[in-house]
Amino acid sequence: DPDAEEGPSARSYVEGADAFGSAGQIGSIVQLPLALAFMGLSLTKIPSHIILGPCILVGGVVCFLSAFVVGHQHVLATICFVLSNVPLTAIGSIPYGIVAVWSKAAVQAGNVGSVAMQMAVLNCCITVGQELCHMILGGLESYESVDVALKNLFIISAVANGTAGICAFFLKCGQAPGKSTKEKSIESDESEEVSTSIE
């Protein structure tokens, strides 16, 4: 309670605000090496979805800890806040690589890539989660207290992140694209010519 008189409530509020500020600063510092690490991993042969999946699962673990373990422990809350930057940074960068792989595969398969669809996918990766969090929390707060609503939101987020992290492993990025119709027709003509010359 920010308006509470000097006492345990006021001290708890000040300590919580200080912990939140410190966690935000540490998280901002951690984001830079995380982004550089993801950039380095993107230069390897590791498919993007194999990198993204574990990062999303980290978000599920953070939400689970926030719902059932953290409570009023400032240190643990700070650790969870900092760890939440792993999925946050990953989901803000890795999907660009995934969409680029899909676009390249579509072009090699003879299909025309849709820039509008690519931008829509990227926009969904960045904004849909935020919008759902606000809408779900607002709905929960309509019949629950803020504390209970936040706990339930963390539970829902843990399930959603766990499901998304597992599904990310099945995105099939980095696989060789199928041959286009034009390439298949060329190969068919070549095989017919070879068979004719043999005869």
C-alpha positions in Angstrom: 0.0 0.0 0.0 1.9 3.2 -1.1 -0.4 5.4 1.1 0.1 3.3 4.2 1.5 4.9 7.4 5.0 4.1 8.5 5.0 0.4 9.5 5.3 -3.1 8.1 3.0 -2.3 5.1 5.0 0.7 4.1 8.3 -1.1 4.4 7.1 -4.0 2.4 5.9 -1.6 -0.4 9.3 0.1 -0.5 11.3 -3.1 -0.5 9.0 -4.5 -3.2 9.4 -1.4 -5.3 13.2 -1.5 -4.9 13.4 -5.2 -5.9 11.2 -4.5 -8.9 13.5 -1.6 -10.0 16.7 -3.7 -9.5 15.2 -6.6 -11.4 14.3 -4.3 -14.3 17.8 -3.0 -14.5 19.4 -6.4 -14.3 17.0 -7.7 -16.9 17.9 -4.9 -19.3 21.6 -5.7 -18.9 21.0 -9.5 -19.4 19.0 -8.8 -22.6 22.1 -7.7 -24.6 24.2 -10.8 -24.1 21.1 -12.9 -24.7 20.5 -11.2 -28.0 24.1 -11.6 -29.0 24.0 -15.3 -28.0 20.9 -15.8 -30.2 22.6 -14.0 -33.0 25.6 -16.3 -32.7 23.4 -19.4 -32.6 21.6 -18.2 -35.8 24.9 -18.4 -37.6 25.2 -22.1 -36.8 23.4 -25.1 -38.4 21.1 -25.4 -35.5 17.5 -24.9 -36.7 15.8 -21.9 -35.3 12.9 -23.9 -33.8 15.3 -26.0 -31.8 16.6 -22.8 -30.2 13.2 -21.3 -29.7 11.6 -24.3 -28.0 13.7 -24.4 -24.9 13.5 -20.6 -24.5 9.7 -20.8 -24.4 9.9 -23.6 -21.9 12.0 -21.4 -19.7 9.1 -19.0 -19.7 6.8 -21.8 -18.6 9.1 -22.6 -15.7 9.2 -18.9 -14.7 5.4 -18.7 -14.7 5.1 -21.8 -12.7 7.6 -20.5 -10.1 5.8 -17.2 -10.0 2.5 -18.9 -9.3 3.5 -21.4 -6.7 7.0 -20.7 -5.3 8.0 -17.0 -5.3 5.4 -15.6 -2.9 7.0 -12.5 -1.1 10.6 -13.6 -1.6 12.3 -10.6 -3.3 15.4 -12.5 -4.4 13.5 -15.3 -6.0 11.2 -12.8 -7.7 14.2 -10.9 -9.1 15.6 -14.2 -10.4 12.3 -15.1 -12.1 12.1 -11.5 -13.5 15.6 -11.8 -15.0 14.9 -15.3 -16.4 11.8 -14.0 -18.1 14.0 -12.1 -20.4 15.1 -15.4 -22.1 11.7 -16.1 -23.8 11.1 -12.4 -24.2 14.3 -11.9 -26.1 13.9 -15.1 -28.1 10.4 -14.4 -29.2 11.4 -11.0 -30.3 14.2 -12.2 -32.5 14.2 -15.9 -33.5 10.8 -15.8 -35.3 12.4 -13.5 -37.9 14.8 -16.3 -38.7 12.0 -18.9 -38.9 10.0 -16.7 -41.2 13.0 -16.2 -43.4 13.6 -19.9 -43.7 9.9 -20.5 -44.6 10.1 -17.7 -47.2 13.3 -19.2 -48.8 11.7 -22.6 -48.8 8.6 -21.3 -50.5 10.6 -19.5 -53.2 12.8 -22.6 -53.9 9.6 -24.7 -54.1 8.3 -22.3 -56.9 5.8 -20.5 -54.7 5.5 -16.7 -54.5 6.3 -15.5 -50.9 3.8 -13.3 -49.3 5.4 -10.4 -47.5 2.1 -9.5 -45.9 1.7 -12.9 -44.4 5.3 -12.9 -43.1 4.7 -9.6 -41.4 1.4 -10.8 -39.9 3.2 -13.9 -38.4 5.9 -11.7 -36.9 3.4 -9.2 -35.5 1.4 -12.1 -33.9 4.6 -13.4 -32.3 5.2 -10.0 -30.7 1.7 -8.7 -29.8 -0.8 -11.5 -29.4 0.6 -12.7 -26.1 0.5 -9.2 -24.6 -3.0 -8.7 -25.7 -4.2 -12.0 -24.3 -2.5 -11.3 -21.0 -4.3 -8.0 -20.6 -7.7 -9.4 -21.7 -7.4 -12.6 -19.5 -6.2 -10.6 -16.4 -9.0 -8.1 -16.9 -11.6 -10.9 -17.1 -10.2 -12.6 -14.0 -10.1 -9.3 -12.0 -13.8 -8.9 -12.7 -14.6 -11.6 -10.1 -11.4 -12.2 -8.3 -8.9 -10.2 -6.2 -5.8 -8.9 -7.9 -3.6 -11.4 -6.1 -5.7 -14.4 -7.0 -6.1 -13.2 -10.6 -2.4 -12.8 -11.1 -1.7 -16.3 -9.7 -4.3 -17.8 -12.1 -2.8 -15.8 -15.0 0.6 -17.2 -14.2 -0.9 -20.7 -14.1 -2.5 -20.2 -17.5 0.7 -18.7 -18.9 2.7 -21.7 -17.6 0.4 -24.1 -19.4 0.5 -22.0 -22.6 4.2 -21.6 -22.6 4.8 -25.3 -21.9 2.5 -26.2 -24.8 4.0 -23.7 -27.1 7.5 -24.8 -26.2 6.8 -28.4 -27.1 5.0 -27.5 -30.3 8.0 -25.3 -31.4 10.0 -28.4 -31.8 7.7 -29.6 -34.6 7.9 -26.4 -36.8 10.2 -28.3 -39.3 12.6 -25.4 -39.9 15.9 -26.0 -41.7 14.6 -29.0 -43.8 15.2 -29.1 -47.5 12.2 -27.7 -49.4 10.3 -29.9 -51.8 11.0 -29.5 -55.5 8.9 -27.1 -57.5 6.5 -28.3 -60.3 8.9 -26.7 -62.8 11.9 -28.6 -61.5 9.9 -31.9 -61.5 8.8 -31.3 -65.1 12.4 -30.6 -66.2 13.6 -33.8 -64.5 10.7 -35.7 -66.1 11.7 -34.4 -69.6 15.3 -35.3 -69.0 14.5 -38.8 -67.9 12.3 -39.3 -71.0 15.1 -38.1 -73.2 17.6 -40.4 -71.6 15.2 -43.4 -72.0 14.5 -42.5 -75.6 18.3 -42.2 -76.4 18.9 -45.6 -74.8 16.1 -47.2 -76.9 
